[in-house]
PDB file of C-alpha atoms and ligand atoms in Angstrom:
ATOM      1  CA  UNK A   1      73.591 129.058 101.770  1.00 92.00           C
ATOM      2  CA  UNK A   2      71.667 128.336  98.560  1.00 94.00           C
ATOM      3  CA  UNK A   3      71.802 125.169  97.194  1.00 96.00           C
ATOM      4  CA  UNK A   4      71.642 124.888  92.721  1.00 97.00           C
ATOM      5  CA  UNK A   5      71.348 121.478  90.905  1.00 97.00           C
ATOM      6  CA  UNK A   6      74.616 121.463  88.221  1.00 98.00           C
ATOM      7  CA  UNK A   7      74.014 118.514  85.564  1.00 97.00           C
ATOM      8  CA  UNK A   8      71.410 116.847  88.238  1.00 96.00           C
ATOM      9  CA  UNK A   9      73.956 117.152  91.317  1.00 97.00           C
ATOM     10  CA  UNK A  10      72.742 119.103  94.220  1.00 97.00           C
ATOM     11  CA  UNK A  11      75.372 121.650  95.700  1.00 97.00           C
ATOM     12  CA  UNK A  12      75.738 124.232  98.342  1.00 96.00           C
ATOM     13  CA  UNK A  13      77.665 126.929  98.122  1.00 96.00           C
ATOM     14  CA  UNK A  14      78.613 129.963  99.834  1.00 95.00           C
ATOM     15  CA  UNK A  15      76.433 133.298  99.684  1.00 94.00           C
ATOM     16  CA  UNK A  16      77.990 135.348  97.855  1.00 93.00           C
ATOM     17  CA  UNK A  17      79.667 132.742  95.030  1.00 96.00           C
ATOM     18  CA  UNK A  18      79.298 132.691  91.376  1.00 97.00           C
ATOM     19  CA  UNK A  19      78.070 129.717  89.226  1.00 98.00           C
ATOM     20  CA  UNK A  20      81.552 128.914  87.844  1.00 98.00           C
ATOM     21  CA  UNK A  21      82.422 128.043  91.699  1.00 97.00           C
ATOM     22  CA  UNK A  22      79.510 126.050  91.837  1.00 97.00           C
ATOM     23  CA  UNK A  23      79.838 123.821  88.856  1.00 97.00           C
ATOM     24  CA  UNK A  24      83.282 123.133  89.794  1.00 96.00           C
ATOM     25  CA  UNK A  25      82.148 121.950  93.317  1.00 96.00           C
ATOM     26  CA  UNK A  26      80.212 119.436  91.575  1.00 96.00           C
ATOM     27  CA  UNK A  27      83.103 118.563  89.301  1.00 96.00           C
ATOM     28  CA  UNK A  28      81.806 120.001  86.314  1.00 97.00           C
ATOM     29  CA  UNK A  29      85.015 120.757  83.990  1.00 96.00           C
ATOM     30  CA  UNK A  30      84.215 124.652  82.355  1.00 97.00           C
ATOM     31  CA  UNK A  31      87.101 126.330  80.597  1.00 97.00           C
ATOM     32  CA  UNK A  32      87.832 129.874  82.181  1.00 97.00           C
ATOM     33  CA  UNK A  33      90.456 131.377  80.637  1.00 97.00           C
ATOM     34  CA  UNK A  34      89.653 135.274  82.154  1.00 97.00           C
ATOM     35  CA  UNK A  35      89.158 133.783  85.554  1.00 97.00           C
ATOM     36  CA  UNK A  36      90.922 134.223  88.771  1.00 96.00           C
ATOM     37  CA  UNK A  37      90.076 133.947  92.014  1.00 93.00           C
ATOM     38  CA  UNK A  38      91.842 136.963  93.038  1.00 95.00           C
ATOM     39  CA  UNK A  39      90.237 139.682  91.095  1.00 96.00           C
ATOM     40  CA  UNK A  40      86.451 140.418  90.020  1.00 95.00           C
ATOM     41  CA  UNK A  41      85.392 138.329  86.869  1.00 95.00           C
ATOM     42  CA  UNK A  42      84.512 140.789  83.795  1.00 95.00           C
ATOM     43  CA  UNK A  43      83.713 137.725  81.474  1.00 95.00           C
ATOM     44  CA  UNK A  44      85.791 138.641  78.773  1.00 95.00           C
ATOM     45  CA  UNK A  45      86.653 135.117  77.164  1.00 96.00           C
ATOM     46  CA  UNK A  46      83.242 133.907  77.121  1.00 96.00           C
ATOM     47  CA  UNK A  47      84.813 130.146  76.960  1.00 98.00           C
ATOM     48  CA  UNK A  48      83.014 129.607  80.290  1.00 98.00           C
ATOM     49  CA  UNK A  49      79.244 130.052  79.041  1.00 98.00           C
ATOM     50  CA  UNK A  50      76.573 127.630  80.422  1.00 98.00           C
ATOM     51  CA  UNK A  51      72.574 127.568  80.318  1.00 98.00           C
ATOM     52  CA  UNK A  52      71.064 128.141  83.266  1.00 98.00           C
ATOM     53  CA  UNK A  53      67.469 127.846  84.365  1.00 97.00           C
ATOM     54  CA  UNK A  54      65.544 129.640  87.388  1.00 95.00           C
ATOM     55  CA  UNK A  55      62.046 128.713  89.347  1.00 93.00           C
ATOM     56  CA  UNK A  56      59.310 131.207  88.266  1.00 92.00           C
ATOM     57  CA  UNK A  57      60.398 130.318  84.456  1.00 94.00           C
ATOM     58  CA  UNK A  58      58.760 127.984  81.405  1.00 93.00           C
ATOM     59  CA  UNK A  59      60.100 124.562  82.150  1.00 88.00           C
ATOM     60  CA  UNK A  60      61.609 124.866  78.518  1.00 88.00           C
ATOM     61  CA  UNK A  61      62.899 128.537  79.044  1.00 92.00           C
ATOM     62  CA  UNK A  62      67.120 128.373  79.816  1.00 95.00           C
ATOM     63  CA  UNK A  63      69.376 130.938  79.060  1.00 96.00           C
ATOM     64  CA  UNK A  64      73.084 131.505  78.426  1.00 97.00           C
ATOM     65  CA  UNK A  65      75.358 132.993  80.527  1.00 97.00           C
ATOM     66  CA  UNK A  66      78.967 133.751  81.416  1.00 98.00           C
ATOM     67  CA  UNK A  67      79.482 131.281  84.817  1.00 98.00           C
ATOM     68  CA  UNK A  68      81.960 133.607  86.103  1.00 98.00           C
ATOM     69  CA  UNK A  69      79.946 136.546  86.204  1.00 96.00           C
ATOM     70  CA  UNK A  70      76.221 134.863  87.393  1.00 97.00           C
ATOM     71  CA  UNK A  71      75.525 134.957  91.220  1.00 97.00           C
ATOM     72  CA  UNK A  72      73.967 131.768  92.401  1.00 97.00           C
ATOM     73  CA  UNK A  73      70.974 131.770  93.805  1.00 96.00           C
ATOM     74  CA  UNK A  74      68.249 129.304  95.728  1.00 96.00           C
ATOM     75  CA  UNK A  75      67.017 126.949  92.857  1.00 96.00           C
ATOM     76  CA  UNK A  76      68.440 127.514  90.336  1.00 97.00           C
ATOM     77  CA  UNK A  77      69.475 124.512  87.559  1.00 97.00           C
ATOM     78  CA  UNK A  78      72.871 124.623  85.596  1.00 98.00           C
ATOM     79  CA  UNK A  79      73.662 122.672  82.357  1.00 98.00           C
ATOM     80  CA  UNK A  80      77.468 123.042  81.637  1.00 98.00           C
ATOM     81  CA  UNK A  81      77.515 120.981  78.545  1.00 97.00           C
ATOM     82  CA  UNK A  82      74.770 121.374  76.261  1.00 97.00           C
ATOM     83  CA  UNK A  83      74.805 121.508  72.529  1.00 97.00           C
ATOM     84  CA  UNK A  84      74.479 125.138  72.338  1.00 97.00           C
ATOM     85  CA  UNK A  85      77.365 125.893  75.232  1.00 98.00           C
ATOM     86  CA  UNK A  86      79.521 123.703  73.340  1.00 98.00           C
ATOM     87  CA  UNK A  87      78.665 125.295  70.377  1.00 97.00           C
ATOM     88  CA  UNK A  88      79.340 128.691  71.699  1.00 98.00           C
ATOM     89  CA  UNK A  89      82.643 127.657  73.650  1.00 98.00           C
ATOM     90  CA  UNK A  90      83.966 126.327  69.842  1.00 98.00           C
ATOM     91  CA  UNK A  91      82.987 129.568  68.494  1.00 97.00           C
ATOM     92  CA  UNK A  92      84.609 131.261  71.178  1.00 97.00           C
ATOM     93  CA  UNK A  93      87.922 128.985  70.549  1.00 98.00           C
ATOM     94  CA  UNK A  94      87.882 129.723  66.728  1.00 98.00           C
ATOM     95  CA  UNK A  95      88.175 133.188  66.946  1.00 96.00           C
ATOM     96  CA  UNK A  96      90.727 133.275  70.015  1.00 97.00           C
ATOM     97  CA  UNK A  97      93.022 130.951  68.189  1.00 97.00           C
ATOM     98  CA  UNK A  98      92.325 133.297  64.885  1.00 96.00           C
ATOM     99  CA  UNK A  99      94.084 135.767  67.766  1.00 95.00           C
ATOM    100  CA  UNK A 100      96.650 133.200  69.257  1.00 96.00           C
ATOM    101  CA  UNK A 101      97.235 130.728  66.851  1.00 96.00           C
ATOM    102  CA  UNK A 102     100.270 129.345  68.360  1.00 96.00           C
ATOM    103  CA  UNK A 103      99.522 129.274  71.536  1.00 97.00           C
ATOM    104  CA  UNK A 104      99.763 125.788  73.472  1.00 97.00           C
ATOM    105  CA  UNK A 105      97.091 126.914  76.163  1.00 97.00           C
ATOM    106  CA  UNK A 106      94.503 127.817  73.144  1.00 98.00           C
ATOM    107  CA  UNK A 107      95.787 125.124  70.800  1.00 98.00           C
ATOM    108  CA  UNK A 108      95.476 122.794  73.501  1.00 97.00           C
ATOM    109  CA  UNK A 109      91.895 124.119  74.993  1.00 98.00           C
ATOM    110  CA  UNK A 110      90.757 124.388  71.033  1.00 98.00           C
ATOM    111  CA  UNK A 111      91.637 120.594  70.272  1.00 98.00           C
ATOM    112  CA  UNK A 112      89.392 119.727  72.973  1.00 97.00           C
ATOM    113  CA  UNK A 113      86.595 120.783  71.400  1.00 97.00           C
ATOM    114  CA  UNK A 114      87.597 119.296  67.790  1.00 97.00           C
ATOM    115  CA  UNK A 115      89.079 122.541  66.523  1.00 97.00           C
ATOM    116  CA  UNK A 116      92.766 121.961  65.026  1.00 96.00           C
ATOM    117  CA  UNK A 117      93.154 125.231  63.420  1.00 96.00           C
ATOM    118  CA  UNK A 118      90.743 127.840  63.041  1.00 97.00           C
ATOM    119  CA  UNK A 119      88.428 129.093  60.435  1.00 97.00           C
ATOM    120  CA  UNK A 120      88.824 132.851  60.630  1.00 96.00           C
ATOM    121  CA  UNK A 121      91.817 134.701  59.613  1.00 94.00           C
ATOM    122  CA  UNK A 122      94.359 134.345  61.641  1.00 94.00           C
ATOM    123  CA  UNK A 123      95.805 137.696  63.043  1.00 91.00           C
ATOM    124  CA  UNK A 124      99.683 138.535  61.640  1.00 89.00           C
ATOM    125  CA  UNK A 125     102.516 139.103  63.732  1.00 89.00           C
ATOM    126  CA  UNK A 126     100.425 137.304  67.112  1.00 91.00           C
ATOM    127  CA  UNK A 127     101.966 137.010  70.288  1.00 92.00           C
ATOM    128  CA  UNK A 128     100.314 135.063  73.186  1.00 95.00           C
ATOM    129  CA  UNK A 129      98.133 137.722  75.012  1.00 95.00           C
ATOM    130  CA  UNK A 130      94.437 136.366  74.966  1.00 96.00           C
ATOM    131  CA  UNK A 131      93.364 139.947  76.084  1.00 95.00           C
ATOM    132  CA  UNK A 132      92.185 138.111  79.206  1.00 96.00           C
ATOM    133  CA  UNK A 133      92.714 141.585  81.314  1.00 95.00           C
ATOM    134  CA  UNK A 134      94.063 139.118  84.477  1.00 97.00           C
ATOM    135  CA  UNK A 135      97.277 141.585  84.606  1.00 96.00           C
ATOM    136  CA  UNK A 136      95.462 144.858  84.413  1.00 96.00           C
ATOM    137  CA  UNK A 137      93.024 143.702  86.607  1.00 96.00           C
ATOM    138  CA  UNK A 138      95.391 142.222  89.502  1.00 97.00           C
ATOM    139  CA  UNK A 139      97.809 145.407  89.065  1.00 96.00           C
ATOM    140  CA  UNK A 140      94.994 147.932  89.173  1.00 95.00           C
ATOM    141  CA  UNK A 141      94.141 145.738  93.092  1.00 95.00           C
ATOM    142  CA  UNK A 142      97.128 144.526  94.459  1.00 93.00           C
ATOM    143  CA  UNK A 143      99.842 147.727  92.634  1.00 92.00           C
ATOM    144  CA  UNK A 144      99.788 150.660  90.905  1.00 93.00           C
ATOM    145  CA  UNK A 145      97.541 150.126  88.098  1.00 93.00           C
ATOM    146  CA  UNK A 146     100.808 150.309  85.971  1.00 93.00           C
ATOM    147  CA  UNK A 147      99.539 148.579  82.959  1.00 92.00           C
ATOM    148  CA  UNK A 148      96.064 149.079  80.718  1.00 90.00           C
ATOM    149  CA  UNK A 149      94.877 147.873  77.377  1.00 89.00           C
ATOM    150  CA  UNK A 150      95.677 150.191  74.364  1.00 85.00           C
ATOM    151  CA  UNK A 151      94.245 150.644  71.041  1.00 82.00           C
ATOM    152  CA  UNK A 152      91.128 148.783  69.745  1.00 83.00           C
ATOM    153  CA  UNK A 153      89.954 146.192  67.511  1.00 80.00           C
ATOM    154  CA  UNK A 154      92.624 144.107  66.330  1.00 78.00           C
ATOM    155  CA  UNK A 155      95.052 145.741  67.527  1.00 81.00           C
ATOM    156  CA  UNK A 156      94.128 146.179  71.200  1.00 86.00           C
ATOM    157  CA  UNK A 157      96.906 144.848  73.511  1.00 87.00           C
ATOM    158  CA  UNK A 158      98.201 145.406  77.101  1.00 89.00           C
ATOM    159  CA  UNK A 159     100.975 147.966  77.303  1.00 85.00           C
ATOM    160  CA  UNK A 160     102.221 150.603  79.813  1.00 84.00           C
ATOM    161  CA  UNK A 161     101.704 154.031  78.202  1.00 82.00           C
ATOM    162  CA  UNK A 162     103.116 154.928  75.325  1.00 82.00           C
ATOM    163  CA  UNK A 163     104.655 151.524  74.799  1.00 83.00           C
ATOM    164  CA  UNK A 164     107.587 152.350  77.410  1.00 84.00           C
ATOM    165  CA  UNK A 165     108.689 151.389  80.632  1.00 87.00           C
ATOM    166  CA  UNK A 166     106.004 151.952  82.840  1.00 89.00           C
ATOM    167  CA  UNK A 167     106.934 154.660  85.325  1.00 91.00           C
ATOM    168  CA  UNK A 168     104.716 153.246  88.260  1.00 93.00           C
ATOM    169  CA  UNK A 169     105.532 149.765  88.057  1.00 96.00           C
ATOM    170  CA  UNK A 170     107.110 148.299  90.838  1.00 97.00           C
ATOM    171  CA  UNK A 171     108.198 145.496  89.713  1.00 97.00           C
ATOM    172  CA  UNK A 172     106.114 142.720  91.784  1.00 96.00           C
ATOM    173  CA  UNK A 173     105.467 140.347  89.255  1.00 96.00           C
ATOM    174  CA  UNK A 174     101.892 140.303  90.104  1.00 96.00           C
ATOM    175  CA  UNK A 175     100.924 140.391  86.222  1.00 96.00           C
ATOM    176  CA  UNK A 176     103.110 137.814  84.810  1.00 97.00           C
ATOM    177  CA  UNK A 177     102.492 135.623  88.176  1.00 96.00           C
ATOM    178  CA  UNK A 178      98.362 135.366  87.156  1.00 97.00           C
ATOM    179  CA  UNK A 179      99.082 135.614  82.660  1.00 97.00           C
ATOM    180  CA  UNK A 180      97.755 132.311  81.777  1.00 96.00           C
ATOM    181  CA  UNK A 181      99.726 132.215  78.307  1.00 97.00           C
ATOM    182  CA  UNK A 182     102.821 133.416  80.270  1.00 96.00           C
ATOM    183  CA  UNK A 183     102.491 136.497  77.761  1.00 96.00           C
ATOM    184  CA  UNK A 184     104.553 139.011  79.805  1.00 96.00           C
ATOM    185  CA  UNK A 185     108.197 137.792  80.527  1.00 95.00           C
ATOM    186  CA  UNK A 186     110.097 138.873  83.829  1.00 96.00           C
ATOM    187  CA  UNK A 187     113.766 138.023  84.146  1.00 96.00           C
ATOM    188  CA  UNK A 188     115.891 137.890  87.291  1.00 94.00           C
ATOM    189  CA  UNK A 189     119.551 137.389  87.926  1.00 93.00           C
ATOM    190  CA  UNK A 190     119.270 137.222  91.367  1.00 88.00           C
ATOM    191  CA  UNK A 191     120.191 140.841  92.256  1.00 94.00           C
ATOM    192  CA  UNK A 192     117.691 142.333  89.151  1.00 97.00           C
ATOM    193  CA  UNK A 193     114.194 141.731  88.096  1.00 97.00           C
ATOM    194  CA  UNK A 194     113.440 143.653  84.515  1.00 97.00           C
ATOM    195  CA  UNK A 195     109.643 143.507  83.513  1.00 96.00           C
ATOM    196  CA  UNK A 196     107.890 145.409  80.804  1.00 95.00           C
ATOM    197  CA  UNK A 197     111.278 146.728  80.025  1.00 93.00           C
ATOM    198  CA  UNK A 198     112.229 148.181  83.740  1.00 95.00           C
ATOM    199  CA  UNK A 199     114.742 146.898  85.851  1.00 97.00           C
ATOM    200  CA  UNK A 200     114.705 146.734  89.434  1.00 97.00           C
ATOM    201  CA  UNK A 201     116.869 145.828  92.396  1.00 97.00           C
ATOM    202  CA  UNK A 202     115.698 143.095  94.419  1.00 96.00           C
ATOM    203  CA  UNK A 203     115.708 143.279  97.889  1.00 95.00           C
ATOM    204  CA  UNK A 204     117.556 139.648 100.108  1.00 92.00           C
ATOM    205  CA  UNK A 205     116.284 137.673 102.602  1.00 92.00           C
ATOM    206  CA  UNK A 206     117.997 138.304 105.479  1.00 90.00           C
ATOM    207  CA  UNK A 207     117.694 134.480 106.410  1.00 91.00           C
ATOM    208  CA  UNK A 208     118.338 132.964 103.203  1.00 92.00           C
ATOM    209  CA  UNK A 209     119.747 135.264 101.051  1.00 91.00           C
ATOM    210  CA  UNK A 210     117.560 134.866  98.638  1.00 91.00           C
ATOM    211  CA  UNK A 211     116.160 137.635  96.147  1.00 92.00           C
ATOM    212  CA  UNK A 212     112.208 138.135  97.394  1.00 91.00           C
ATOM    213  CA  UNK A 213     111.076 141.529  96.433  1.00 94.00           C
ATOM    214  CA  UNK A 214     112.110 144.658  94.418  1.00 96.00           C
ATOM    215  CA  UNK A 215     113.040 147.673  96.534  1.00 95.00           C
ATOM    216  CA  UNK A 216     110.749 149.889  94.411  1.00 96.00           C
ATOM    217  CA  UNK A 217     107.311 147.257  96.007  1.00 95.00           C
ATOM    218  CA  UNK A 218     108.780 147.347  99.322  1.00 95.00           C
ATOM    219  CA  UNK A 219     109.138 151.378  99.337  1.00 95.00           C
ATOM    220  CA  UNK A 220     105.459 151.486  97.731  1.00 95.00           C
ATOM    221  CA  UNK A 221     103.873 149.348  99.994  1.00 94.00           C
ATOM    222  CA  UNK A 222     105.965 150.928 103.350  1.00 93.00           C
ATOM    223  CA  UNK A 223     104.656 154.198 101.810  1.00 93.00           C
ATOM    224  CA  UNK A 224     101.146 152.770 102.174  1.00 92.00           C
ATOM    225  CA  UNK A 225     101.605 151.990 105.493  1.00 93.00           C
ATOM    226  CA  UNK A 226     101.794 147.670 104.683  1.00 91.00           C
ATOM    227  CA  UNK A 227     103.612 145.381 106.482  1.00 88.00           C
ATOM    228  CA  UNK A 228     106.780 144.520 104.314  1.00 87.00           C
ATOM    229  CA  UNK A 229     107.629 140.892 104.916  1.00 81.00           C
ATOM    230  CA  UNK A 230     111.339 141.056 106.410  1.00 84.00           C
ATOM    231  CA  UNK A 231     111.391 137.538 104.904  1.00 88.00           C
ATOM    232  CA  UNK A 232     110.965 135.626 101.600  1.00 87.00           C
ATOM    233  CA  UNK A 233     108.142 132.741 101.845  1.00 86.00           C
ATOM    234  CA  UNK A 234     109.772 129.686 102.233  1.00 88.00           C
ATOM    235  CA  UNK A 235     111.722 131.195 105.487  1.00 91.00           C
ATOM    236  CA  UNK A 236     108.475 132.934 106.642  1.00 87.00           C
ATOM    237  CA  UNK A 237     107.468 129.146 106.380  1.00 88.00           C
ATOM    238  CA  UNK A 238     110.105 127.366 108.032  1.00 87.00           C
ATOM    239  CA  UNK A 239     109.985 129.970 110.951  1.00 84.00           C
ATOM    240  CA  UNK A 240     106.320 129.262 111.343  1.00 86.00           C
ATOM    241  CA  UNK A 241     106.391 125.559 111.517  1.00 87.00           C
ATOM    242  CA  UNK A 242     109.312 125.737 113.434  1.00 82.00           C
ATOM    243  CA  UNK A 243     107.287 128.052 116.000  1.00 84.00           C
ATOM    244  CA  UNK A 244     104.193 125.595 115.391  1.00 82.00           C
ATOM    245  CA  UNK A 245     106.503 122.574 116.277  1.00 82.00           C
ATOM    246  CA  UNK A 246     108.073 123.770 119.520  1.00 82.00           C
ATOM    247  CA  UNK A 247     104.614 124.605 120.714  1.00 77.00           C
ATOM    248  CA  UNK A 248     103.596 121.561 120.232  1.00 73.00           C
ATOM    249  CA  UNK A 249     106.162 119.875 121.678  1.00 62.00           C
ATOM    250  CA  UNK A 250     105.336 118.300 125.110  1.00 57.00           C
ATOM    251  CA  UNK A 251     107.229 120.025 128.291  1.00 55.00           C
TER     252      UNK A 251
HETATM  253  S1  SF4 F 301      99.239 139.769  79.033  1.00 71.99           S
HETATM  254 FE1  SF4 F 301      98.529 137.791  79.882  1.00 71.99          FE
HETATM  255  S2  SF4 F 301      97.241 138.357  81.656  1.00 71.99           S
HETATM  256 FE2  SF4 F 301      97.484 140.213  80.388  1.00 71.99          FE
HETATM  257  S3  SF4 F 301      95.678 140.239  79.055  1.00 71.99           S
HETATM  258 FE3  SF4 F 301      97.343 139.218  77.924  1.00 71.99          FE
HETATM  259  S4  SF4 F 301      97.078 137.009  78.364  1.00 71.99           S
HETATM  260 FE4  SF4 F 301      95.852 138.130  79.885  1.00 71.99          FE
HETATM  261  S1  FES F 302      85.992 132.903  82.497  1.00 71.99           S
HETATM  262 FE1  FES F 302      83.965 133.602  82.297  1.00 71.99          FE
HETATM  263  S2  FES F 302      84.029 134.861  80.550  1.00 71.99           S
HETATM  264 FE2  FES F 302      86.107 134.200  80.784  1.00 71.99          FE
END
């Protein structure tokens, strides 16, 4: 397992991880607004830049790079909070909140770094999508790759096609579950869930009662041949630590 040095503090991480993993092991605090751990970065924010310098290299020689996206390897020396990643990070914030100007998460994140409002023009009629790609990302993995980005430039946004209800969604939720500006709104009345404009009937728990999943997921995944949980969580986790607690219990 390689060990890096992040702001002077030796860690070890797993093969396989990415700096941004690494620098939080060592308690660095790196804004990562595109990040999540349950799809592949693509380092679209660029909020989570630091310099990084390998063995082999001038002693004065760093270079910036997206945390998110940069393997770790043996050696190599992190700086998360240098003048020039700051600097970059505030750029970064200007122009986002130029795109989301009311947007707690980027008003908040922005303040941090000294910027109240920003200096570019700020975009008209803005909602809160930061354009992370999170949704499309985590329903092209875990669904139907029912959503995508449309348009360009400014006026790139996420959408199903042609702006209506997407036929392949199935209404899991994954997309608004990871949105970190809670950009795409799902509704449920406890026998409906509408998302992106589609409305779908949930599915009960048997134990509970509870609504847990859409009938349209459960027929997708069944036609996939995936388990479909005959349970909602919190029973699936009271049956487990009930099973956990008569095992344990002494004869
Ligand atoms: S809708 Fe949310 S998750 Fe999707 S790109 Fe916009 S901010 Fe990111
Ligand atoms: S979190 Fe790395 S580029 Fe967005």
């Amino acid at each position: 397992m390689p060990t890096v040095t992040i702001d002077g503090r030796r860690v070890t991480v797993r093969e396989g991880a990415y700096v941004l993993e690494a620098a939080r092991l060592a308690g660095a605090r790196i804004p990562a607004l595109c990040h999540h751990e349950a799809v592949e970065p693509i380092g679209a924010c660029r909020l989570c830049v630091v310099d990084i310098w390998k063995p082999g290299w001038d002693a004065d020689s760093f270079r910036l790079v997206a945390s998110c996206l940069y393997p770790v390897e043996e050696g190599l020396v992190v700086h998360t909070a240098t003048p020039r990643v700051m600097e970059t990070r505030r750029v970064a914030l200007d122009l986002l909140l130029a795109r989301c100007p009311e947007t707690p998460l980027v008003r908040d994140l922005a303040r941090e770094y000294g910027i109240e409002e920003t200096t570019y023009r700020k975009r008209e009629n803005p909602d809160d999508c930061i354009l992370c790609g999170l949704c499309t990302r985590i329903c092209d993995k875990v669904g139907p790759a029912a959503i995508s980005t449309q348009s360009r430039g400014v006026l790139r946004e996420v959408a199903p096609p042609f702006f209506e209800a997407p036929p392949d969604c199935i209404g899991c939720g994954a997309c608004a579950e990871v949105c970190p500006t809670g950009h795409i709104k799902v509704t449920e009345d406890g026998f409906t869930r509408t998302i992106w404009g589609k409305t779908f009937e949930m599915l009960r728990c048997p134990s509970c009662g509870r609504a847990y999943l859409t009938r349209a997921q459960a027929e997708w995944m069944a036609g996939r041949g995936m388990p479909v949980e005959p349970l909602c969580d919190s029973c699936k986790r009271r049956r487990t630590a009930e099973v956990a607690a008569s095992l344990g219990r002494p004869r």
